[in-house]
Tab-separated table of C-alpha atoms and ligand atoms in Angstrom:
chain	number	residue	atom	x	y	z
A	1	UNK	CA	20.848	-27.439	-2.868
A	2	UNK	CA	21.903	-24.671	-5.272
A	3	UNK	CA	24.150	-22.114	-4.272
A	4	UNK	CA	24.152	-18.062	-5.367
A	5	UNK	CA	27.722	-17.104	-4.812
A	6	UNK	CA	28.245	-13.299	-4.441
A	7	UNK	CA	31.013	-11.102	-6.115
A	8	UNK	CA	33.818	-10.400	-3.421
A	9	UNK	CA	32.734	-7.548	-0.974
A	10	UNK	CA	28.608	-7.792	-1.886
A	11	UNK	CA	27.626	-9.653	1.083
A	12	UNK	CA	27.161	-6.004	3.160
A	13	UNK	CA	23.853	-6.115	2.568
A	14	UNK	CA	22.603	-9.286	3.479
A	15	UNK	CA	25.057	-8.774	6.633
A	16	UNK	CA	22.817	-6.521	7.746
A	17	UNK	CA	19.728	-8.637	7.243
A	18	UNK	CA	18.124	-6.651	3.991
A	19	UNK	CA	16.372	-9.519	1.931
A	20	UNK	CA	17.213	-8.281	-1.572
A	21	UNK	CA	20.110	-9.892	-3.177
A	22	UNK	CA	20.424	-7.605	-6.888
A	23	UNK	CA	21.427	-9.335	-10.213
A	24	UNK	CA	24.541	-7.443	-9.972
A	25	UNK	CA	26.234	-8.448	-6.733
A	26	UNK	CA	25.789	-12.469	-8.270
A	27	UNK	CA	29.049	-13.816	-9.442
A	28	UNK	CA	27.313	-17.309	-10.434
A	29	UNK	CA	24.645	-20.130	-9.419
A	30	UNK	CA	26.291	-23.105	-8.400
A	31	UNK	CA	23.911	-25.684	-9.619
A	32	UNK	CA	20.335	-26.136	-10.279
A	33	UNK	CA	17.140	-24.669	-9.365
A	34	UNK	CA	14.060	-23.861	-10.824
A	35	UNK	CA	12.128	-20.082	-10.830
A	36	UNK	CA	11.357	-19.634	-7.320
A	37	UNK	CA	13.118	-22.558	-5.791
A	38	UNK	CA	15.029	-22.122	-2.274
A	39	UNK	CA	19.086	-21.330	-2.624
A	40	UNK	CA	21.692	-20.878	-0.334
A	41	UNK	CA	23.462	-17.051	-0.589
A	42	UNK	CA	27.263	-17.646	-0.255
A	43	UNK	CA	29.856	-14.696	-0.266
A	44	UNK	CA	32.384	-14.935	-2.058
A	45	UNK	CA	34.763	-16.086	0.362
A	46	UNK	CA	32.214	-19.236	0.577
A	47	UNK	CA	30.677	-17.915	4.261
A	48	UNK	CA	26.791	-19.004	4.484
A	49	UNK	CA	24.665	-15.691	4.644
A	50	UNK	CA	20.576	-16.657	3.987
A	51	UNK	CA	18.259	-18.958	2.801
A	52	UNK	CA	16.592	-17.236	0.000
A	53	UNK	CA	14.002	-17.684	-3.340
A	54	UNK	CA	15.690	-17.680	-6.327
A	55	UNK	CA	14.062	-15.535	-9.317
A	56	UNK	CA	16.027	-15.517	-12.500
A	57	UNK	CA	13.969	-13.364	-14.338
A	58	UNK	CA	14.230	-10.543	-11.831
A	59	UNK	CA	17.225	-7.846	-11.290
A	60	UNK	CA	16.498	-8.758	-7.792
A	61	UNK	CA	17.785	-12.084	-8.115
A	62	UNK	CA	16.950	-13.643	-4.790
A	63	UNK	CA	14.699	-12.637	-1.446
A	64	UNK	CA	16.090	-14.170	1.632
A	65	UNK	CA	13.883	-16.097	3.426
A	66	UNK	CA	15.985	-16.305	6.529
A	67	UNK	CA	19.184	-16.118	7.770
A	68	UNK	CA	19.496	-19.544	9.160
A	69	UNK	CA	21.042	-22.166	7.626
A	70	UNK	CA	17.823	-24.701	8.099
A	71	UNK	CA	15.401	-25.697	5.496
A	72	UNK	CA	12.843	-23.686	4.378
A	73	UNK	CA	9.829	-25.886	4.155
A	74	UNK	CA	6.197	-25.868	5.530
A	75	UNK	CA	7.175	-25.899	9.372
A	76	UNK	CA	9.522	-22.770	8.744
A	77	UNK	CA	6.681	-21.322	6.817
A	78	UNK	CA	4.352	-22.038	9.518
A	79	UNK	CA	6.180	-20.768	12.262
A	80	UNK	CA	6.287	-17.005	10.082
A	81	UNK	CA	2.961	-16.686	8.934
A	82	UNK	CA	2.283	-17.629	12.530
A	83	UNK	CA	3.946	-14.765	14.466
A	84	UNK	CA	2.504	-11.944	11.585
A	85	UNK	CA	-0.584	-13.335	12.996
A	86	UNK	CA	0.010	-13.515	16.731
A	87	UNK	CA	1.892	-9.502	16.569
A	88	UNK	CA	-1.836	-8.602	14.707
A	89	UNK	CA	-3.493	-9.986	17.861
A	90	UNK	CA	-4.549	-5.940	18.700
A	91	UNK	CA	-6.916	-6.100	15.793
A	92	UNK	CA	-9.022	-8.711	16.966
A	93	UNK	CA	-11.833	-6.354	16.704
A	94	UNK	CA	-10.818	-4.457	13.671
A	95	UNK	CA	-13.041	-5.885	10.859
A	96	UNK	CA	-10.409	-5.044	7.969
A	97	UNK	CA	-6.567	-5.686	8.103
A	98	UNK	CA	-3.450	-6.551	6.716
A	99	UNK	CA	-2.427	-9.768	8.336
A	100	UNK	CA	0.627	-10.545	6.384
A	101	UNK	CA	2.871	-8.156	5.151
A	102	UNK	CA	5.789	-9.474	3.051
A	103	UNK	CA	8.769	-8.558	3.364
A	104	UNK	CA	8.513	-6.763	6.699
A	105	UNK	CA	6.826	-10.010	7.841
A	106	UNK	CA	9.409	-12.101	6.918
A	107	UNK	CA	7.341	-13.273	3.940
A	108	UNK	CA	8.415	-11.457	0.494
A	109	UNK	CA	6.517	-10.825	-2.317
A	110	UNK	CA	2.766	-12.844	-0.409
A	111	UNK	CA	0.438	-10.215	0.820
A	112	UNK	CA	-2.852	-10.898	2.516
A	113	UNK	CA	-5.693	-9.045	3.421
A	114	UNK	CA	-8.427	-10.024	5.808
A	115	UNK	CA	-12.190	-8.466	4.993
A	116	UNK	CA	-14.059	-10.134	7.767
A	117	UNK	CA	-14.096	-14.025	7.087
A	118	UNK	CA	-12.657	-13.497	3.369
A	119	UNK	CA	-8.855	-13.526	3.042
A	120	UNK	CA	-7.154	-12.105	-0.141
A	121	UNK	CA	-3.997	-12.749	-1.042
A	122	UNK	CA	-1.303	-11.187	-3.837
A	123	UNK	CA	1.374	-13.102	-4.582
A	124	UNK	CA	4.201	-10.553	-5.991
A	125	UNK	CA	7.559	-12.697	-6.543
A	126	UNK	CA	8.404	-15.849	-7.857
A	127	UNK	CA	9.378	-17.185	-4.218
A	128	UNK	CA	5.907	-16.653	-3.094
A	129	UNK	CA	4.467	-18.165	-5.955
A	130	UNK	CA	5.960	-21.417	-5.803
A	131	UNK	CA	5.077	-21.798	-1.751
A	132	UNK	CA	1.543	-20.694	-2.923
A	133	UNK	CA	-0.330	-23.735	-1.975
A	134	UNK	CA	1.610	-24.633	1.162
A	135	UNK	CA	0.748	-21.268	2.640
A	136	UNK	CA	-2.533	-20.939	1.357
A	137	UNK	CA	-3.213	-24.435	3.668
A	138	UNK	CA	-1.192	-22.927	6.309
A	139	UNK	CA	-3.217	-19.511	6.617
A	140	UNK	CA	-6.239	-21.832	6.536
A	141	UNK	CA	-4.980	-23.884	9.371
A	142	UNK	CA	-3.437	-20.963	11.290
A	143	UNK	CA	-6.748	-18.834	10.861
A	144	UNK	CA	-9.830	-21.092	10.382
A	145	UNK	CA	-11.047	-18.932	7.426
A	146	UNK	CA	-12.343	-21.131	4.239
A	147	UNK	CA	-12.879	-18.141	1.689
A	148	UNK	CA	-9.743	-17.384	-0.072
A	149	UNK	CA	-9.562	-14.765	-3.432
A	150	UNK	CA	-6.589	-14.023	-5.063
A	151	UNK	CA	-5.591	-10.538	-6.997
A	152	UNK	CA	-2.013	-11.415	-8.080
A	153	UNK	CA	-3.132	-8.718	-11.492
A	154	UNK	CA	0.048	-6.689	-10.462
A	155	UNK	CA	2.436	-5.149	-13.235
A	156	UNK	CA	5.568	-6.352	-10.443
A	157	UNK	CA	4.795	-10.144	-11.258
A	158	UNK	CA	6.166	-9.628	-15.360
A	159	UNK	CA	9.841	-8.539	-14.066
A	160	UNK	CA	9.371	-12.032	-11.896
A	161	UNK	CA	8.414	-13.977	-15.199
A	162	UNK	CA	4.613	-14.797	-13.645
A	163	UNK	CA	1.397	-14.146	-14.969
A	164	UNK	CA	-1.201	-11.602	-13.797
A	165	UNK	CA	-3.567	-14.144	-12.115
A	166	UNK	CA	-6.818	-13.499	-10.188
A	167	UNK	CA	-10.033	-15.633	-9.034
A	168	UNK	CA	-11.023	-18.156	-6.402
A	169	UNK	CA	-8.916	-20.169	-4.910
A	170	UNK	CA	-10.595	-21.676	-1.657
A	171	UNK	CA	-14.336	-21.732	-0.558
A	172	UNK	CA	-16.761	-19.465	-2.294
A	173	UNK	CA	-15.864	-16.179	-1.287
A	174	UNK	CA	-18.595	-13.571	-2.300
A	175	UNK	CA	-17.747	-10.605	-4.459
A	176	UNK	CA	-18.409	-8.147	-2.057
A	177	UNK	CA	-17.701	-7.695	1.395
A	178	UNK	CA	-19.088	-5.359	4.131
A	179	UNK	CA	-16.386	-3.916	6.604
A	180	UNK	CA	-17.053	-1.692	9.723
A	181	UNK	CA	-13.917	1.135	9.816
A	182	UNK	CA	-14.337	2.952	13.238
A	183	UNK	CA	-18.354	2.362	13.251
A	184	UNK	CA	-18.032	3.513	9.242
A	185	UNK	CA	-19.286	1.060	6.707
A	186	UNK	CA	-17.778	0.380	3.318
A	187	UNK	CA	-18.681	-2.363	0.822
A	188	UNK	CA	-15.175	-3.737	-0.652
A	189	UNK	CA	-15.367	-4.979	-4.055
A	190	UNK	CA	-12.654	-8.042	-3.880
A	191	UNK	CA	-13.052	-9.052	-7.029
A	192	UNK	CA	-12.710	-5.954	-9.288
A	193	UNK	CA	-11.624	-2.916	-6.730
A	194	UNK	CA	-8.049	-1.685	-6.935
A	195	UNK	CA	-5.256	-4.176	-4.528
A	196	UNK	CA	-7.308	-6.152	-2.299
A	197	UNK	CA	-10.260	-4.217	-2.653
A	198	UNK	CA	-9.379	-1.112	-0.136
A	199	UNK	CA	-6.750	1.087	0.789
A	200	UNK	CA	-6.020	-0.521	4.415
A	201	UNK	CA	-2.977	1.294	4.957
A	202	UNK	CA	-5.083	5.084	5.461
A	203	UNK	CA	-7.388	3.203	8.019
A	204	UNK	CA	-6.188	5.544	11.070
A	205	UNK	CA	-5.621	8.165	8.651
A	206	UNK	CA	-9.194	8.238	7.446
A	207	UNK	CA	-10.440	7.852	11.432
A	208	UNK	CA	-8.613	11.399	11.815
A	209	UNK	CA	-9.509	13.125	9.056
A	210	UNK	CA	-12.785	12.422	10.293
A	211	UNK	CA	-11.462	14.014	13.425
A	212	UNK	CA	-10.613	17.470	11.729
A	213	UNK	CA	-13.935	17.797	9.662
A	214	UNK	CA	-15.767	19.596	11.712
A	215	UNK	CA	-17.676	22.481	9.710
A	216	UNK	CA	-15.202	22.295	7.204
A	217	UNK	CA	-16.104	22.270	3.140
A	218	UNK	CA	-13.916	19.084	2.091
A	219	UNK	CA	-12.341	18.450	-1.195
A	220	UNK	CA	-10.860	14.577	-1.038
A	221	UNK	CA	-8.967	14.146	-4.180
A	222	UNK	CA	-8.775	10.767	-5.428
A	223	UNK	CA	-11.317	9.142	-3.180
A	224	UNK	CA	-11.515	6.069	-4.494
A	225	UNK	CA	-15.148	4.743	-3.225
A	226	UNK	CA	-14.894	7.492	-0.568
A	227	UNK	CA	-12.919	6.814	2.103
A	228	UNK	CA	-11.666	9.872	3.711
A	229	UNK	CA	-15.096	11.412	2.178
A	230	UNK	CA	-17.065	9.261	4.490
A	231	UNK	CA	-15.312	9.894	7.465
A	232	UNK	CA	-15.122	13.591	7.064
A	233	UNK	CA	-18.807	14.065	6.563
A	234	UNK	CA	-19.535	11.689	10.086
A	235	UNK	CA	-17.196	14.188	11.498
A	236	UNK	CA	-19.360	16.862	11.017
A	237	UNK	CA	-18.070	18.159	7.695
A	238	UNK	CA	-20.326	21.437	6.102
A	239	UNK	CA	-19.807	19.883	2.735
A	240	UNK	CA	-17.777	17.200	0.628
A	241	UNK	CA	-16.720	16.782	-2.995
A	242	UNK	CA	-14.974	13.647	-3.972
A	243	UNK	CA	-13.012	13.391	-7.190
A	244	UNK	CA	-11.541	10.419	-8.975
A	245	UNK	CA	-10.903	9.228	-12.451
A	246	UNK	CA	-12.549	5.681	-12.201
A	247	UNK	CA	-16.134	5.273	-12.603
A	248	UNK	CA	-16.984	2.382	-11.255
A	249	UNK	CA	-14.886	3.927	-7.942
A	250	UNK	CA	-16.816	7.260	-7.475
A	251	UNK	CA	-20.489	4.522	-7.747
A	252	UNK	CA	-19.488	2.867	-5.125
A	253	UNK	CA	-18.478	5.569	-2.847
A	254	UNK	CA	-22.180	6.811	-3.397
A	255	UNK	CA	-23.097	3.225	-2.092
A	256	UNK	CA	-20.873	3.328	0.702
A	257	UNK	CA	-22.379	7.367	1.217
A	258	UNK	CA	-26.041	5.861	1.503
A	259	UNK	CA	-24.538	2.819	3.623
A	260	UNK	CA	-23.974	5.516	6.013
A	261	UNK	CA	-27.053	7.411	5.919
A	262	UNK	CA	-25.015	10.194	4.081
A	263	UNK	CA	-27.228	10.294	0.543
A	264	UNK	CA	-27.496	14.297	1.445
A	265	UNK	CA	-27.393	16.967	-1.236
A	266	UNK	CA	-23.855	18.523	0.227
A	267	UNK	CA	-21.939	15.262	-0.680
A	268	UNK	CA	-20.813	15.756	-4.644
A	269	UNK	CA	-18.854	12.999	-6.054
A	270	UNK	CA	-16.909	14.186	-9.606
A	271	UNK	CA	-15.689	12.473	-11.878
A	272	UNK	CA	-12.743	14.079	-13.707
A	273	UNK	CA	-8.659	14.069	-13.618
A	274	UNK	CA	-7.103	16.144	-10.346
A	275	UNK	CA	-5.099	18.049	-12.338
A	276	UNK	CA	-7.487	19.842	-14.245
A	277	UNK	CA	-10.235	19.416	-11.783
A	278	UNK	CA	-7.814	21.628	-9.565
A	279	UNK	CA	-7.264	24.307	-12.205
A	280	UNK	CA	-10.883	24.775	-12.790
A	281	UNK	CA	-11.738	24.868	-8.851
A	282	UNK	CA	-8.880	28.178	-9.296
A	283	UNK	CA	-10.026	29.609	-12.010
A	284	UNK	CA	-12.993	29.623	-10.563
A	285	UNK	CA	-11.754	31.230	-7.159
A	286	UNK	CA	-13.295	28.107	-5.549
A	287	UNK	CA	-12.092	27.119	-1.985
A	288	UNK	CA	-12.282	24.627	0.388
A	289	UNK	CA	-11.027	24.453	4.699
A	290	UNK	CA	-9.793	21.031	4.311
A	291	UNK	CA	-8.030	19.580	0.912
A	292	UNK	CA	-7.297	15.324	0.814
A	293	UNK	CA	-4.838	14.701	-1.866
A	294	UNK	CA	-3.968	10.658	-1.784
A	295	UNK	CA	-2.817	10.120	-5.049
A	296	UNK	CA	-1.995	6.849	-6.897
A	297	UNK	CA	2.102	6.140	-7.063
A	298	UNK	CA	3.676	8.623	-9.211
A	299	UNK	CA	7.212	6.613	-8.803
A	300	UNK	CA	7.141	3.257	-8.024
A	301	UNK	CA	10.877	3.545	-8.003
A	302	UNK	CA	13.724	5.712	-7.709
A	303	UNK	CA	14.494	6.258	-11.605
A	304	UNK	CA	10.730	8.110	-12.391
A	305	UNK	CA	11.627	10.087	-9.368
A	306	UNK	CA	12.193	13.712	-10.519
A	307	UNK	CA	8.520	13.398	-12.987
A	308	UNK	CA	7.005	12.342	-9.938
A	309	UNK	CA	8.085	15.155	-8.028
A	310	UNK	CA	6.746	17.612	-10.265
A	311	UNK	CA	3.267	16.054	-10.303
A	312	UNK	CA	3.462	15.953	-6.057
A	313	UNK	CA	4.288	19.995	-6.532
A	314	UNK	CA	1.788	20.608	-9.029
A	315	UNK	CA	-1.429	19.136	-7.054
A	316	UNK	CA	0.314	20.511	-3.960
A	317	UNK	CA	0.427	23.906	-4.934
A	318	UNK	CA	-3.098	24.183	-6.222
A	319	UNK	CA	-4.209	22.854	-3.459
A	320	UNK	CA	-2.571	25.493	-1.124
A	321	UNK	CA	-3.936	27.841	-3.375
A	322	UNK	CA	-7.495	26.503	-2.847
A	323	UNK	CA	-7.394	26.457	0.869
A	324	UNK	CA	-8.869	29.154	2.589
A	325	UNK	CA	-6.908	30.788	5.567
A	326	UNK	CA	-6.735	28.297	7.926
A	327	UNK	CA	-7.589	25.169	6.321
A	328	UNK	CA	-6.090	21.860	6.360
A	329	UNK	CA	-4.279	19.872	3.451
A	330	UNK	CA	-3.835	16.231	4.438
A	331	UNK	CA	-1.142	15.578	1.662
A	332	UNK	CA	0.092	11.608	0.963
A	333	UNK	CA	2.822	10.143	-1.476
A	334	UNK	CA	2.972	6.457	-1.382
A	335	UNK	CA	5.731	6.421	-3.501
A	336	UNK	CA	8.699	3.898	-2.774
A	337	UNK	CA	10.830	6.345	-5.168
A	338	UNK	CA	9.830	9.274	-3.338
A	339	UNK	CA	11.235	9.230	0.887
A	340	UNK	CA	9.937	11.272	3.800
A	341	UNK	CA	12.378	13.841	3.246
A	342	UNK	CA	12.013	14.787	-0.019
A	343	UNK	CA	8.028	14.471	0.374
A	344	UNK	CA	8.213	17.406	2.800
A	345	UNK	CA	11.002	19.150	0.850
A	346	UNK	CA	8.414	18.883	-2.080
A	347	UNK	CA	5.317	20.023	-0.188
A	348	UNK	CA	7.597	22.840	1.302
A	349	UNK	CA	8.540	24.027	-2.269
A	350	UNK	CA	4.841	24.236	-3.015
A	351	UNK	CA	4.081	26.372	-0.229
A	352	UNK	CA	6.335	28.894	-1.124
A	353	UNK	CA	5.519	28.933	-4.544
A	354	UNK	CA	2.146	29.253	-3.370
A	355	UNK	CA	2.921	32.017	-1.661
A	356	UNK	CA	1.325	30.739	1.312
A	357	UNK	CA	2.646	30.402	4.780
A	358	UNK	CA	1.932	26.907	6.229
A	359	UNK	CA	2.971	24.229	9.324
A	360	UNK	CA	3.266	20.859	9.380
A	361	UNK	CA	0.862	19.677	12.616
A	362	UNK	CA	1.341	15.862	12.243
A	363	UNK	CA	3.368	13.094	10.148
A	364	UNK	CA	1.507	10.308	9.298
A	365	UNK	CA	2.180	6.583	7.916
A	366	UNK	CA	0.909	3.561	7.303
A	367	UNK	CA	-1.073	1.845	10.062
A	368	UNK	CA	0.053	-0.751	11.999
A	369	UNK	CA	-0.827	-3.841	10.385
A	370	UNK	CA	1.582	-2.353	7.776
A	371	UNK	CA	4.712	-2.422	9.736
A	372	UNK	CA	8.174	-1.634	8.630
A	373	UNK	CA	11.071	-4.051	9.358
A	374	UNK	CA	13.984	-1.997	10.364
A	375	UNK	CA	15.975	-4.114	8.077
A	376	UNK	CA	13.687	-3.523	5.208
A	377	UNK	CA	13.130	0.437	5.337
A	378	UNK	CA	11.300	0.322	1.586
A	379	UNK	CA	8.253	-0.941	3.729
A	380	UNK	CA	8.020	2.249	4.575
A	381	UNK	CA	6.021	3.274	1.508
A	382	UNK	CA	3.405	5.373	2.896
A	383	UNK	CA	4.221	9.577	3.745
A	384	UNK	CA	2.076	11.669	4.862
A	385	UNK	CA	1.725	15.285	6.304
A	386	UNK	CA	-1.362	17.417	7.624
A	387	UNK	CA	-0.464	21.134	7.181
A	388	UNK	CA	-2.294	24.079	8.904
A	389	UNK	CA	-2.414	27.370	6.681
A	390	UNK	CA	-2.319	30.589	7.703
B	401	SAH	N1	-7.873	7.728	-0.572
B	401	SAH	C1	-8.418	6.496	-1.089
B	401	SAH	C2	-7.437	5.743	-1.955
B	401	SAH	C3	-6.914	6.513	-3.155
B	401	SAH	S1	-6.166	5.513	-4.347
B	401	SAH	C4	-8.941	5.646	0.062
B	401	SAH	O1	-8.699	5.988	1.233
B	401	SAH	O2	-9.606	4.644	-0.192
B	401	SAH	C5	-5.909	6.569	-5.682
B	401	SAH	C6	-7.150	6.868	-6.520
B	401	SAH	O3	-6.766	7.831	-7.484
B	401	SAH	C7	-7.729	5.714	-7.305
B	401	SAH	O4	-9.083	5.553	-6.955
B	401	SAH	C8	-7.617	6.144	-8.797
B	401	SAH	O5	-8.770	5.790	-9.550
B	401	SAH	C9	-7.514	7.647	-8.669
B	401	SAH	N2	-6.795	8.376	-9.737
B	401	SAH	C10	-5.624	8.055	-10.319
B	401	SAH	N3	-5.213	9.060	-11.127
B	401	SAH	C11	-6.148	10.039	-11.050
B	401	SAH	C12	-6.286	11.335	-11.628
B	401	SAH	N4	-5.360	11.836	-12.449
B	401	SAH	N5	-7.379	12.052	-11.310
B	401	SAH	C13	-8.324	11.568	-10.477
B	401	SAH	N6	-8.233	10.362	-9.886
B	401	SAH	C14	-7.168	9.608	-10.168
């Protein structure tokens, strides 16, 4: 087997179990192996540290696999896959969930979905790609389900040398699937909807939005096919209007409105950029008791950082500006670039120059079939904060 061998003194991380191994802590390969192929990580004093994937197109040059020094093969696989699905067991009735979740499942770069009997996978790294059709048998054998789609069409899988790749790969898995979200339905376009299909992640966060409705005129910025719309009008919301850029989203959010018996006259879908959408709502002295701003990535990483901090402000502050006294801004940033901390220093900064005195009632995060290894805190992508106005 080929060996990585570390620079002296760059083993700290993978002492303390992080997965990543970066381009620049790798002295040399020792050996041969192929894009994706299984290497050991040795420090430079020549002390084992992990099993990992090798990816030699990618500043991060290897993902450890384990920290073991046995082989990684289908049994290892087997026995991974198979505890992300046994800790899931508490969604046995949820219809819709993340059932394995890369690197925080000891998996990195494979990602899979489950929309009833339909599994979709993405495969993000060039580790995951090459075990691609040992675990795709495993996850059939492990979960009985015959209708397999893959969405690998992620920008991530050029920096791992892989093509964008999408279609069937086991079964005949339809194109659309109907899910049941706390006794909401939503049809999930697999083939041509954004990720998977759905934002899984703002399940609970949708449920209490819902929660905080009541009598409220909702704006849910970039509602996709109308997630948080949908469960703010069964809550008992006075109006909604749902904006998003895409089409083809906002069409079937008026599906997924009638799915619910919610085709009423008080439900507006818009289509039209945030940003200006915003502007016109305060130049038109417009407002709204409850604001939903879940915006796409603004920094996928730490370098477009400061850009994406002014675009978090921007929306931020309008929407502070739109709320009336005593309304509600659910505010999200799923940036990996952007951390808990500086997501409420931002929101805090919009507030003021809002002029508007606000409090945080709740921090929110992913669900739970997203879960953060403590040794891999980038899983925790997901921020969010519900503020109360004055
Ligand atoms: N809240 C949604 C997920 C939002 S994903 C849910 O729970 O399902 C982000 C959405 O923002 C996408 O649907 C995308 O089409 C939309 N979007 C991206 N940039 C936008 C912009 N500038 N204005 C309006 N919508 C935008």
């Amino acid at each position: 087997m080929a060996s990585l061998i570390l620079k002296p003194d760059r083993e700290k991380s993978l002492l303390r179990r992080h997965p990543w191994v970066f381009s620049g802590a790798v002295a040399r390969l020792d050996g041969n192996a192929g894009i994706g192929e299984t290497v050991d990580i040795i420090s430079a004093k020549g002390e084992f540290l992990a099993k990992a994937a090798y990816s030699p197109n990618s500043s991060i040059r290897a993902r450890a696999w384990g920290w073991l020094d046995t082989p990684v093969d289908a049994d290892y696989l087997r026995a991974k896959l198979d505890t992300a699905i046994q800790r899931r067991a508490s969604f046995a009735e949820v219809d819709a969930y993340r059932l394995i979740h890369a690197e925080s499942d000891g998996v990195p770069g494979f990602i899979v979905d489950k929309y009833g009997d339909v599994l979709v996978i993405q495969i993000l790294t060039a580790g995951a790609e090459y075990w691609k059709e040992t675990i795709i048998s495993l996850l059939i054998e492990l979960t009985g389900i015959k209708d397999i789609y893959e969405r690998s069409d992620v920008e991530v899988r050029k920096l791992e040398g892989l093509e964008q790749k999408t279609g069937v790969l086991r079964g005949n898995p339809p194109e659309k699937v109907e899910i049941t979200e706390y006794e909401i339905r939503f049809i999930v376009d697999i083939t041509n909807g954004h990720k998977t299909g759905f934002y899984l992640d703002q399940r609970e966060n949708r449920h209490m939005v819902g929660q905080l409705a009541k009598d409220r005129d909702v704006l849910n910025c970039f509602s996709y096919t109308g997630g948080f719309s949908i469960h703010a009008m069964a809550g008992g919301a006075k109006s909604v209007m749902s904006i998003d850029s895409s089409k083809e989203a906002l069409k079937l959010g008026v599906e997924n409105a009638a799915l619910n018996g919610q085709a009423s006259s008080n439900h507006e879908w818009l289509e039209g950029d945030v940003f200006q959408e915003l502007r016109k709502f305060r130049d038109s002295r417009r407002d709204f008791g409850m604001i939903i701003l879940d915006p796409p990535k603004f920094a996928p990483t730490r370098s477009q950082v400061n850009k994406a901090a002014r675009g978090y402000k921007d929306i931020n502050l309008l929407a502070f500006k739109l709320l009336q006294p005593g309304g509600v801004l659910v505010t999200y940033s799923c940036s990996g670039g952007v951390d808990a901390p500086l997501f409420q220093k931002i929101v805090a900064g919009a507030a003021l120059d809002a002029s508007v005195d606000a409090q945080i009632i709740r921090k929110l995060s992913q669900g739970a079939d997203h879960p953060v290894a403590l040794n891999f805190p980038e899983g925790a992508y997901l921020k969010g904060l519900i503020c109360l106005k004055a």
